[in-house]
Amino acid sequence: MNKELRRVSVLVLLMFLALFTSSSIIQVFQQDELAANPFNARTLYDSFSAERGSILVDGIAIANSVPVDDEYSYQREYSNGPLYAAVTGYFTLDQGTTGIEGELNDFLSGTASEQFLDRVNAILTGQNPQGAAVQVTIDPAVQQAAWDALGDLKGSVVAIDPTTGAILAMVSTPSFDPNDLASHNSSVVIDNYTELLNDTDDPLINRAISGDLYHPGSTFKLIVAAAALESGEYTPDSELPNPRTITLPESSSVVSNSGGGACGGGDTVTIADALRLSCNVPFAELGQELGYEAIAAQAARFGFGDESISVPMSVTPSIFPQTESEAQLMLSSFGQANVRVTPLEMAMVSGAIATGGTQMLPTLVDKIVAPDLSIVQALEPQVYGTPLSSETAALMRDMMINNVASGAASNATITGVDVAGKTGTAQNGEGEPYTLWFTGFAPADNPQVAVAVVVEDGGGLGQSGFGNTVAAPIAKKVIEAVLNR
């Protein structure tokens, strides 16, 4: 072999090796990533040409594929689209996928590795390709109750089974209709998507788990109270100074309680009464005594800052950021300053207290069912963590019961049922309407549901709305829907 021929042979060999390596990387290592990319045209056509699996609530399809006479063969159709939009998300021709549609696209489209044998069998038998169905944990009666209770308000409701982590309701309002994005007419989809994207009410944002998050207001006092009890240096009867107002250190800013009065009638007030009456001054003092590290550690045990939580949609981490001053720490101790949370996080906090200190990992997925009705995956409850001891959880439960029975969360009262709860009325800046909260669980002695409600813009009442007047009655209706199942 002459010199030139050897050079050509080496060049051809190198080109072959490069082609072999790149194709192997694409087919083996990048297969799942490419298949999951919603803008992959081949994946897109495959997804539409197969009969995409349904998304089911209590066995009834809330999203399914219907045959159409075009190049895509099937089109997605959503029943009660706005009611379930925060769960299903959307599946579009041009604008990607979200929600369950996006996160479980490989199962729904039949391309998951777990469904390989099903695909082979379909080819051998000449059957049309078909995706798996996803049964979600949502309870239709609880979802409807949450939707109806929120009505025209802007906000979110999350209800979970605290013993399993199953999400019973997830509502975000204002909502949208995924059917508006399911058309095979590209210009229609883009026009509808652009309109939704430009809507100042942000209907595409799932407020339950994402977005800009919210000041938790007084619901954060649950975390501070838990940190105090877990330290071993405090009990519910520990007393704190009880002035009408307090001036923050190295600041002219003044903290006051709601209404401007003292927290009860004495010179001191217990932690239990400060929580029951939702007083800011004592909790600012308690936060100052505890210090940043103790509160931050307790918040982290509840799940603050964890980027790994998914339901299976990714959940934006709630944050208790490093405070820059003692004044900021005191404001953070009653849920102001830079503290931000999701409704799901606050439902998880209540859920951990409800179960005696064990926090379950939340999920929307009950089971994934193959076309032959075999179970591909099934819900297996997972413990997320143990953020507080059973002793602390019992003390917190009793204090939360008193909050509802004779405190600032009284509008969540249900006759014959011990409801445990905490309200919040978070400030958002001078002249801005409040963010209104309730979180809690019931029945307190045998919890079936933990719930979080958030309402933006003062409930449409300017600054006259409060957590107990707006959010607590919503939570009551959701809890009643669970108890009446």
Short mmCIF file of C-alpha atoms in Angstrom, two decimals:
data_model
loop_
_atom_site.label_atom_id
_atom_site.label_comp_id
_atom_site.label_asym_id
_atom_site.label_seq_id
_atom_site.Cartn_x
_atom_site.Cartn_y
_atom_site.Cartn_z
CA MET A 1 0.00 0.00 0.00
CA ASN A 2 1.50 3.33 -1.07
CA LYS A 3 1.72 6.37 1.18
CA GLU A 4 -1.24 8.25 -0.31
CA LEU A 5 -3.52 5.22 -0.10
CA ARG A 6 -2.58 4.74 3.56
CA ARG A 7 -3.49 8.38 4.28
CA VAL A 8 -6.87 7.98 2.60
CA SER A 9 -7.49 4.72 4.50
CA VAL A 10 -6.63 6.35 7.84
CA LEU A 11 -8.86 9.32 7.02
CA VAL A 12 -11.79 7.05 6.11
CA LEU A 13 -11.25 5.03 9.30
CA LEU A 14 -11.21 8.19 11.43
CA MET A 15 -14.36 9.46 9.75
CA PHE A 16 -16.04 6.09 10.35
CA LEU A 17 -15.02 6.13 14.02
CA ALA A 18 -16.28 9.71 14.41
CA LEU A 19 -19.61 8.77 12.81
CA PHE A 20 -19.88 5.62 14.93
CA THR A 21 -19.09 7.53 18.14
CA SER A 22 -21.49 10.40 17.48
CA SER A 23 -24.35 8.10 16.46
CA SER A 24 -23.75 5.94 19.54
CA ILE A 25 -23.83 8.98 21.80
CA ILE A 26 -27.05 10.18 20.20
CA GLN A 27 -28.76 6.78 20.22
CA VAL A 28 -27.61 5.59 23.63
CA PHE A 29 -26.69 8.48 25.89
CA GLN A 30 -28.84 11.30 24.50
CA GLN A 31 -31.88 9.28 23.51
CA ASP A 32 -34.01 10.19 26.52
CA GLU A 33 -32.97 13.84 26.42
CA LEU A 34 -33.80 14.18 22.73
CA ALA A 35 -37.08 12.32 23.10
CA ALA A 36 -38.09 14.57 25.98
CA ASN A 37 -37.36 17.75 24.03
CA PRO A 38 -40.83 19.09 23.12
CA PHE A 39 -39.38 20.96 20.11
CA ASN A 40 -37.93 17.81 18.54
CA ALA A 41 -39.96 17.61 15.29
CA ARG A 42 -39.66 13.83 15.02
CA THR A 43 -40.77 13.37 18.62
CA LEU A 44 -43.59 15.80 17.98
CA TYR A 45 -44.90 13.86 14.98
CA ASP A 46 -44.51 10.56 16.83
CA SER A 47 -46.40 11.94 19.81
CA PHE A 48 -49.30 13.08 17.65
CA SER A 49 -49.40 10.02 15.41
CA ALA A 50 -49.67 7.64 18.37
CA GLU A 51 -52.80 7.47 20.45
CA ARG A 52 -51.54 9.40 23.43
CA GLY A 53 -52.51 7.96 26.80
CA SER A 54 -55.24 9.61 28.84
CA ILE A 55 -54.84 11.55 32.06
CA LEU A 56 -57.42 10.21 34.49
CA VAL A 57 -59.12 11.53 37.62
CA ASP A 58 -60.95 8.80 39.52
CA GLY A 59 -60.93 6.72 36.34
CA ILE A 60 -62.45 9.47 34.17
CA ALA A 61 -60.38 11.06 31.40
CA ILE A 62 -59.66 14.76 31.86
CA ALA A 63 -57.25 14.66 28.89
CA ASN A 64 -57.46 12.21 26.01
CA SER A 65 -56.61 11.89 22.32
CA VAL A 66 -59.34 11.86 19.69
CA PRO A 67 -58.88 10.75 16.04
CA VAL A 68 -58.68 13.53 13.46
CA ASP A 69 -58.33 13.52 9.69
CA ASP A 70 -54.95 15.23 9.28
CA GLU A 71 -51.25 14.36 9.27
CA TYR A 72 -51.13 14.16 13.06
CA SER A 73 -53.85 11.45 13.34
CA TYR A 74 -54.83 12.44 16.89
CA GLN A 75 -55.61 15.70 18.69
CA ARG A 76 -55.56 16.32 22.42
CA GLU A 77 -58.87 17.12 24.08
CA TYR A 78 -59.44 18.35 27.64
CA SER A 79 -62.67 18.03 29.59
CA ASN A 80 -63.11 20.69 32.29
CA GLY A 81 -59.90 22.22 30.95
CA PRO A 82 -59.62 25.27 33.27
CA LEU A 83 -60.51 23.21 36.36
CA TYR A 84 -57.59 20.85 35.86
CA ALA A 85 -55.13 23.05 33.94
CA ALA A 86 -52.72 23.30 36.90
CA VAL A 87 -52.52 19.49 36.86
CA THR A 88 -52.61 18.53 33.17
CA GLY A 89 -50.74 21.51 31.77
CA TYR A 90 -50.95 21.56 27.98
CA PHE A 91 -49.70 19.60 24.97
CA THR A 92 -49.20 21.80 21.93
CA LEU A 93 -48.00 21.71 18.37
CA ASP A 94 -45.66 24.69 18.66
CA GLN A 95 -45.29 25.84 22.26
CA GLY A 96 -44.03 22.78 24.08
CA THR A 97 -45.69 20.94 26.97
CA THR A 98 -46.24 21.61 30.65
CA GLY A 99 -47.75 19.91 33.68
CA ILE A 100 -48.33 16.16 33.66
CA GLU A 101 -48.40 16.35 29.85
CA GLY A 102 -44.80 17.52 29.83
CA GLU A 103 -43.27 15.69 32.77
CA LEU A 104 -44.73 12.30 31.84
CA ASN A 105 -44.64 12.77 28.08
CA ASP A 106 -42.58 9.63 27.52
CA PHE A 107 -45.18 7.43 29.25
CA LEU A 108 -48.15 9.19 27.66
CA SER A 109 -46.60 8.91 24.20
CA GLY A 110 -45.54 5.28 24.74
CA THR A 111 -41.83 6.00 24.32
CA ALA A 112 -40.64 5.34 27.89
CA SER A 113 -38.01 2.64 28.30
CA GLU A 114 -40.44 0.74 30.53
CA GLN A 115 -42.75 0.45 27.50
CA PHE A 116 -40.17 -0.97 25.05
CA LEU A 117 -41.71 -4.44 24.94
CA ASP A 118 -45.15 -2.93 24.39
CA ARG A 119 -43.80 -1.07 21.35
CA VAL A 120 -42.21 -4.23 19.98
CA ASN A 121 -45.45 -6.15 20.50
CA ALA A 122 -47.43 -3.42 18.69
CA ILE A 123 -45.08 -3.67 15.70
CA LEU A 124 -45.26 -7.47 15.56
CA THR A 125 -49.05 -7.57 15.86
CA GLY A 126 -49.71 -4.62 13.57
CA GLN A 127 -51.48 -2.66 16.27
CA ASN A 128 -51.51 1.13 16.36
CA PRO A 129 -48.98 2.56 18.82
CA GLN A 130 -50.58 3.68 22.06
CA GLY A 131 -49.32 5.46 25.15
CA ALA A 132 -49.92 4.65 28.80
CA ALA A 133 -52.61 6.35 30.87
CA VAL A 134 -51.73 8.38 33.96
CA GLN A 135 -54.11 8.17 36.90
CA VAL A 136 -53.58 11.21 39.12
CA THR A 137 -54.24 11.46 42.85
CA ILE A 138 -56.70 14.35 42.51
CA ASP A 139 -60.09 13.81 44.13
CA PRO A 140 -62.69 15.36 41.78
CA ALA A 141 -64.99 16.49 44.60
CA VAL A 142 -62.15 18.17 46.49
CA GLN A 143 -60.79 19.78 43.31
CA GLN A 144 -64.25 21.14 42.46
CA ALA A 145 -64.74 22.44 46.00
CA ALA A 146 -61.40 24.26 45.88
CA TRP A 147 -62.21 25.71 42.45
CA ASP A 148 -65.68 26.87 43.51
CA ALA A 149 -64.41 28.33 46.78
CA LEU A 150 -61.72 30.39 45.04
CA GLY A 151 -64.17 31.58 42.42
CA ASP A 152 -63.01 34.80 40.78
CA LEU A 153 -60.24 35.36 43.32
CA LYS A 154 -56.61 35.21 42.28
CA GLY A 155 -54.64 32.59 44.16
CA SER A 156 -54.23 28.89 44.78
CA VAL A 157 -55.40 25.94 46.86
CA VAL A 158 -53.39 22.80 47.58
CA ALA A 159 -54.83 19.89 49.57
CA ILE A 160 -52.82 16.77 50.36
CA ASP A 161 -53.32 13.51 52.20
CA PRO A 162 -50.71 14.01 54.93
CA THR A 163 -50.31 10.26 55.49
CA THR A 164 -49.35 9.43 51.88
CA GLY A 165 -48.39 12.73 50.22
CA ALA A 166 -51.12 12.25 47.59
CA ILE A 167 -52.27 15.64 46.28
CA LEU A 168 -56.08 15.72 46.48
CA ALA A 169 -56.53 19.17 44.95
CA MET A 170 -54.31 21.62 43.10
CA VAL A 171 -56.02 24.75 41.80
CA SER A 172 -54.44 27.92 40.46
CA THR A 173 -56.54 30.92 39.44
CA PRO A 174 -56.99 32.60 37.10
CA SER A 175 -56.70 29.53 34.94
CA PHE A 176 -56.77 28.83 31.21
CA ASP A 177 -58.28 26.28 28.86
CA PRO A 178 -55.66 23.84 27.47
CA ASN A 179 -58.01 23.18 24.54
CA ASP A 180 -57.05 26.63 23.23
CA LEU A 181 -53.51 25.32 22.75
CA ALA A 182 -54.38 21.88 21.39
CA SER A 183 -55.27 22.95 17.85
CA HIS A 184 -53.29 21.62 14.89
CA ASN A 185 -53.50 25.07 13.34
CA SER A 186 -50.11 26.53 14.21
CA SER A 187 -51.17 30.17 13.86
CA VAL A 188 -54.16 29.61 16.15
CA VAL A 189 -51.97 28.01 18.80
CA ILE A 190 -49.39 30.81 18.65
CA ASP A 191 -52.07 33.51 18.80
CA ASN A 192 -53.76 31.90 21.81
CA TYR A 193 -50.45 31.27 23.55
CA THR A 194 -49.32 34.86 22.98
CA GLU A 195 -52.59 36.18 24.38
CA LEU A 196 -52.21 34.05 27.51
CA LEU A 197 -48.55 35.03 27.86
CA ASN A 198 -49.41 38.74 27.66
CA ASP A 199 -52.30 38.49 30.13
CA THR A 200 -51.34 40.59 33.18
CA ASP A 201 -53.05 38.03 35.46
CA ASP A 202 -50.52 35.36 34.36
CA PRO A 203 -52.93 32.44 33.89
CA LEU A 204 -50.13 30.18 32.61
CA ILE A 205 -48.32 30.28 35.96
CA ASN A 206 -49.11 27.44 38.33
CA ARG A 207 -49.32 29.46 41.54
CA ALA A 208 -49.43 26.29 43.65
CA ILE A 209 -45.83 25.35 42.92
CA SER A 210 -44.10 28.13 40.95
CA GLY A 211 -44.05 31.78 39.95
CA ASP A 212 -42.71 34.65 42.04
CA LEU A 213 -43.89 32.95 45.27
CA TYR A 214 -45.52 34.72 48.21
CA HIS A 215 -44.73 36.32 51.54
CA PRO A 216 -46.12 33.72 53.98
CA GLY A 217 -47.07 36.30 56.60
CA SER A 218 -48.11 34.82 59.92
CA THR A 219 -48.26 31.25 58.60
CA PHE A 220 -44.45 31.35 58.92
CA LYS A 221 -44.90 31.64 62.68
CA LEU A 222 -45.46 27.87 62.60
CA ILE A 223 -41.84 27.38 61.52
CA VAL A 224 -40.53 29.82 64.15
CA ALA A 225 -42.63 28.23 66.90
CA ALA A 226 -41.40 24.77 65.85
CA ALA A 227 -37.79 25.99 65.93
CA ALA A 228 -38.31 27.32 69.45
CA LEU A 229 -39.86 24.08 70.74
CA GLU A 230 -37.27 21.90 68.99
CA SER A 231 -34.47 23.85 70.66
CA GLY A 232 -35.55 22.46 74.03
CA GLU A 233 -35.32 25.92 75.57
CA TYR A 234 -38.97 26.87 75.09
CA THR A 235 -42.43 25.46 75.72
CA PRO A 236 -45.82 26.76 74.57
CA ASP A 237 -46.06 28.45 77.98
CA SER A 238 -42.73 30.29 77.66
CA GLU A 239 -43.36 34.00 78.09
CA LEU A 240 -42.22 36.88 75.91
CA PRO A 241 -42.37 40.66 76.52
CA ASN A 242 -45.68 42.10 75.36
CA PRO A 243 -45.33 45.75 74.28
CA ARG A 244 -47.79 47.29 71.84
CA THR A 245 -44.99 48.07 69.39
CA ILE A 246 -41.29 47.50 69.02
CA THR A 247 -38.70 49.55 67.13
CA LEU A 248 -36.37 47.39 65.09
CA PRO A 249 -32.64 47.52 65.98
CA GLU A 250 -30.62 50.21 64.18
CA SER A 251 -33.80 51.28 62.42
CA SER A 252 -36.68 53.68 62.72
CA SER A 253 -39.11 50.99 61.52
CA VAL A 254 -41.77 49.98 64.02
CA VAL A 255 -43.41 46.55 64.28
CA SER A 256 -46.95 46.40 65.61
CA ASN A 257 -49.61 43.77 66.03
CA SER A 258 -52.74 43.70 63.93
CA GLY A 259 -54.98 46.42 65.31
CA GLY A 260 -52.07 48.15 67.03
CA GLY A 261 -52.74 46.81 70.52
CA ALA A 262 -50.81 44.53 72.84
CA CYS A 263 -51.06 40.75 72.47
CA GLY A 264 -53.60 40.13 75.21
CA GLY A 265 -53.75 42.08 78.42
CA GLY A 266 -50.58 41.27 80.34
CA ASP A 267 -47.02 42.55 80.38
CA THR A 268 -45.95 39.21 78.93
CA VAL A 269 -47.55 36.72 76.57
CA THR A 270 -46.95 33.00 76.05
CA ILE A 271 -45.82 31.56 72.73
CA ALA A 272 -49.12 29.67 72.54
CA ASP A 273 -51.21 32.83 72.95
CA ALA A 274 -48.98 34.80 70.59
CA LEU A 275 -49.60 32.13 67.96
CA ARG A 276 -53.33 31.88 68.76
CA LEU A 277 -53.81 35.65 68.44
CA SER A 278 -51.24 35.90 65.61
CA CYS A 279 -49.20 38.69 67.19
CA ASN A 280 -46.20 40.07 65.32
CA VAL A 281 -44.29 41.75 68.15
CA PRO A 282 -43.75 38.61 70.29
CA PHE A 283 -42.65 36.58 67.25
CA ALA A 284 -40.22 39.31 66.20
CA GLU A 285 -38.76 39.07 69.71
CA LEU A 286 -38.73 35.25 69.60
CA GLY A 287 -36.96 35.27 66.24
CA GLN A 288 -34.36 37.67 67.64
CA GLU A 289 -33.75 35.32 70.59
CA LEU A 290 -33.55 32.19 68.44
CA GLY A 291 -31.23 33.67 65.81
CA TYR A 292 -31.02 33.09 62.09
CA GLU A 293 -29.33 29.67 62.17
CA ALA A 294 -32.01 28.00 64.29
CA ILE A 295 -34.88 29.28 62.15
CA ALA A 296 -33.09 28.58 58.85
CA ALA A 297 -32.30 25.03 59.96
CA GLN A 298 -35.92 24.38 60.90
CA ALA A 299 -37.15 25.84 57.61
CA ALA A 300 -34.71 23.63 55.69
CA ARG A 301 -35.99 20.53 57.53
CA PHE A 302 -39.48 21.40 56.32
CA GLY A 303 -38.20 21.62 52.72
CA PHE A 304 -37.24 25.26 52.24
CA GLY A 305 -34.47 25.64 49.67
CA ASP A 306 -34.82 22.10 48.28
CA GLU A 307 -34.62 22.18 44.48
CA SER A 308 -35.26 18.45 44.11
CA ILE A 309 -38.96 18.37 45.04
CA SER A 310 -41.21 17.48 42.09
CA VAL A 311 -44.81 16.34 41.88
CA PRO A 312 -43.65 15.35 39.13
CA MET A 313 -43.52 18.98 37.90
CA SER A 314 -40.57 20.80 39.44
CA VAL A 315 -41.50 22.86 42.50
CA THR A 316 -39.87 26.26 42.92
CA PRO A 317 -38.04 26.15 46.28
CA SER A 318 -39.46 28.22 49.10
CA ILE A 319 -36.80 30.47 50.61
CA PHE A 320 -35.72 31.74 54.00
CA PRO A 321 -32.69 33.71 52.81
CA GLN A 322 -29.72 34.84 54.86
CA THR A 323 -30.80 37.94 56.74
CA GLU A 324 -28.62 41.01 56.42
CA SER A 325 -29.41 42.48 59.83
CA GLU A 326 -31.12 41.76 63.12
CA ALA A 327 -33.99 43.97 62.00
CA GLN A 328 -34.50 41.88 58.87
CA LEU A 329 -34.39 38.68 60.95
CA MET A 330 -37.15 40.03 63.19
CA LEU A 331 -39.31 40.88 60.17
CA SER A 332 -38.62 37.46 58.66
CA SER A 333 -39.78 35.82 61.90
CA PHE A 334 -43.38 36.70 61.12
CA GLY A 335 -43.13 35.97 57.40
CA GLN A 336 -42.13 39.33 55.96
CA ALA A 337 -38.82 40.71 54.57
CA ASN A 338 -37.49 38.32 51.89
CA VAL A 339 -39.21 35.10 52.97
CA ARG A 340 -41.07 33.50 50.05
CA VAL A 341 -43.12 30.29 49.88
CA THR A 342 -45.34 28.18 47.65
CA PRO A 343 -48.77 26.99 48.81
CA LEU A 344 -47.50 23.42 48.41
CA GLU A 345 -44.71 24.10 50.90
CA MET A 346 -47.15 25.42 53.51
CA ALA A 347 -49.40 22.39 52.99
CA MET A 348 -46.31 20.22 53.57
CA VAL A 349 -45.57 22.08 56.82
CA SER A 350 -49.11 21.45 58.09
CA GLY A 351 -48.91 17.86 56.87
CA ALA A 352 -45.76 17.19 58.90
CA ILE A 353 -47.39 18.52 62.07
CA ALA A 354 -50.54 16.51 61.33
CA THR A 355 -48.70 13.18 61.13
CA GLY A 356 -46.70 13.61 64.31
CA GLY A 357 -43.54 14.94 62.70
CA THR A 358 -43.21 12.79 59.56
CA GLN A 359 -43.35 14.68 56.28
CA MET A 360 -44.41 12.76 53.17
CA LEU A 361 -43.18 13.53 49.67
CA PRO A 362 -46.08 15.10 47.73
CA THR A 363 -47.13 13.64 44.39
CA LEU A 364 -49.84 13.89 41.74
CA VAL A 365 -49.25 10.43 40.29
CA ASP A 366 -51.35 7.55 41.58
CA LYS A 367 -50.41 5.04 38.89
CA ILE A 368 -49.38 4.67 35.26
CA VAL A 369 -51.36 2.05 33.35
CA ALA A 370 -50.26 0.38 30.08
CA PRO A 371 -52.76 -0.13 27.21
CA ASP A 372 -53.14 -3.77 28.31
CA LEU A 373 -54.15 -2.46 31.77
CA SER A 374 -50.97 -3.69 33.44
CA ILE A 375 -49.46 -1.33 36.01
CA VAL A 376 -46.28 0.33 34.78
CA GLN A 377 -45.79 2.33 37.97
CA ALA A 378 -47.84 2.76 41.14
CA LEU A 379 -47.77 5.25 43.97
CA GLU A 380 -45.52 4.16 46.79
CA PRO A 381 -45.70 6.74 49.61
CA GLN A 382 -42.26 8.13 50.36
CA VAL A 383 -41.11 9.84 53.52
CA TYR A 384 -39.54 13.18 52.69
CA GLY A 385 -38.16 13.82 56.16
CA THR A 386 -38.82 14.20 59.88
CA PRO A 387 -38.68 17.95 60.44
CA LEU A 388 -39.79 17.83 64.07
CA SER A 389 -40.17 15.36 66.91
CA SER A 390 -43.46 13.72 67.76
CA GLU A 391 -43.49 15.68 71.03
CA THR A 392 -43.10 19.00 69.24
CA ALA A 393 -45.69 18.00 66.63
CA ALA A 394 -48.21 17.23 69.38
CA LEU A 395 -47.64 20.62 71.00
CA MET A 396 -47.92 22.37 67.63
CA ARG A 397 -51.13 20.48 66.85
CA ASP A 398 -52.74 21.59 70.12
CA MET A 399 -51.74 25.21 69.54
CA MET A 400 -53.14 25.10 66.01
CA ILE A 401 -56.42 23.65 67.29
CA ASN A 402 -56.70 26.61 69.67
CA ASN A 403 -55.98 29.00 66.79
CA VAL A 404 -59.20 27.81 65.15
CA ALA A 405 -61.27 27.18 68.27
CA SER A 406 -60.63 30.53 69.96
CA GLY A 407 -58.11 32.50 67.95
CA ALA A 408 -57.31 34.31 64.73
CA ALA A 409 -58.29 31.34 62.51
CA SER A 410 -61.86 30.99 63.78
CA ASN A 411 -63.52 31.07 60.36
CA ALA A 412 -62.17 27.59 59.65
CA THR A 413 -64.33 26.15 62.44
CA ILE A 414 -66.35 23.04 61.51
CA THR A 415 -68.99 21.83 63.96
CA GLY A 416 -68.03 18.52 65.53
CA VAL A 417 -64.52 18.49 64.02
CA ASP A 418 -61.24 19.65 65.57
CA VAL A 419 -59.61 21.74 62.87
CA ALA A 420 -55.97 22.80 63.35
CA GLY A 421 -54.91 25.89 61.47
CA LYS A 422 -53.03 29.15 61.09
CA THR A 423 -53.94 32.25 59.12
CA GLY A 424 -51.67 34.84 57.57
CA THR A 425 -52.08 38.38 56.27
CA ALA A 426 -48.86 39.33 54.50
CA GLN A 427 -47.91 42.87 53.57
CA ASN A 428 -46.48 43.58 50.13
CA GLY A 429 -45.36 47.19 50.39
CA GLU A 430 -46.82 50.57 51.15
CA GLY A 431 -50.27 50.93 49.63
CA GLU A 432 -50.25 47.40 48.19
CA PRO A 433 -53.09 44.93 48.96
CA TYR A 434 -52.33 42.08 51.31
CA THR A 435 -51.67 38.42 50.50
CA LEU A 436 -54.07 36.27 52.53
CA TRP A 437 -53.35 32.79 53.88
CA PHE A 438 -54.68 29.78 55.71
CA THR A 439 -52.91 26.50 56.31
CA GLY A 440 -53.96 23.62 58.52
CA PHE A 441 -55.34 20.08 58.76
CA ALA A 442 -58.32 18.07 59.94
CA PRO A 443 -59.54 16.13 61.78
CA ALA A 444 -56.75 17.01 64.20
CA ASP A 445 -56.79 13.60 65.91
CA ASN A 446 -56.98 11.58 62.68
CA PRO A 447 -55.84 13.83 59.82
CA GLN A 448 -57.33 13.18 56.40
CA VAL A 449 -56.23 16.39 54.72
CA ALA A 450 -53.67 19.16 55.05
CA VAL A 451 -54.48 22.30 53.13
CA ALA A 452 -52.96 25.62 52.14
CA VAL A 453 -54.89 28.53 50.66
CA VAL A 454 -53.39 31.74 49.30
CA VAL A 455 -55.35 34.69 47.93
CA GLU A 456 -53.68 37.62 46.20
CA ASP A 457 -54.68 41.29 46.19
CA GLY A 458 -56.47 41.25 49.54
CA GLY A 459 -59.21 39.05 48.17
CA GLY A 460 -60.38 41.86 45.94
CA LEU A 461 -61.23 43.84 49.04
CA GLY A 462 -58.31 46.25 49.00
CA GLN A 463 -56.57 46.14 52.37
CA SER A 464 -59.71 45.24 54.29
CA GLY A 465 -59.34 41.51 53.60
CA PHE A 466 -57.55 39.27 56.11
CA GLY A 467 -56.52 35.64 56.20
CA ASN A 468 -59.35 34.77 58.59
CA THR A 469 -62.03 36.58 56.61
CA VAL A 470 -61.09 35.36 53.12
CA ALA A 471 -58.68 32.38 53.12
CA ALA A 472 -60.00 30.46 56.15
CA PRO A 473 -63.55 30.05 54.76
CA ILE A 474 -62.08 28.69 51.51
CA ALA A 475 -60.04 26.14 53.44
CA LYS A 476 -63.13 25.19 55.45
CA LYS A 477 -65.01 24.28 52.26
CA VAL A 478 -62.11 22.20 51.00
CA ILE A 479 -61.78 20.35 54.31
CA GLU A 480 -65.53 19.70 54.36
CA ALA A 481 -65.31 18.24 50.85
CA VAL A 482 -62.69 15.76 52.08
CA LEU A 483 -64.63 14.83 55.19
CA ASN A 484 -67.85 14.35 53.18
CA ARG A 485 -66.34 11.90 50.67
#
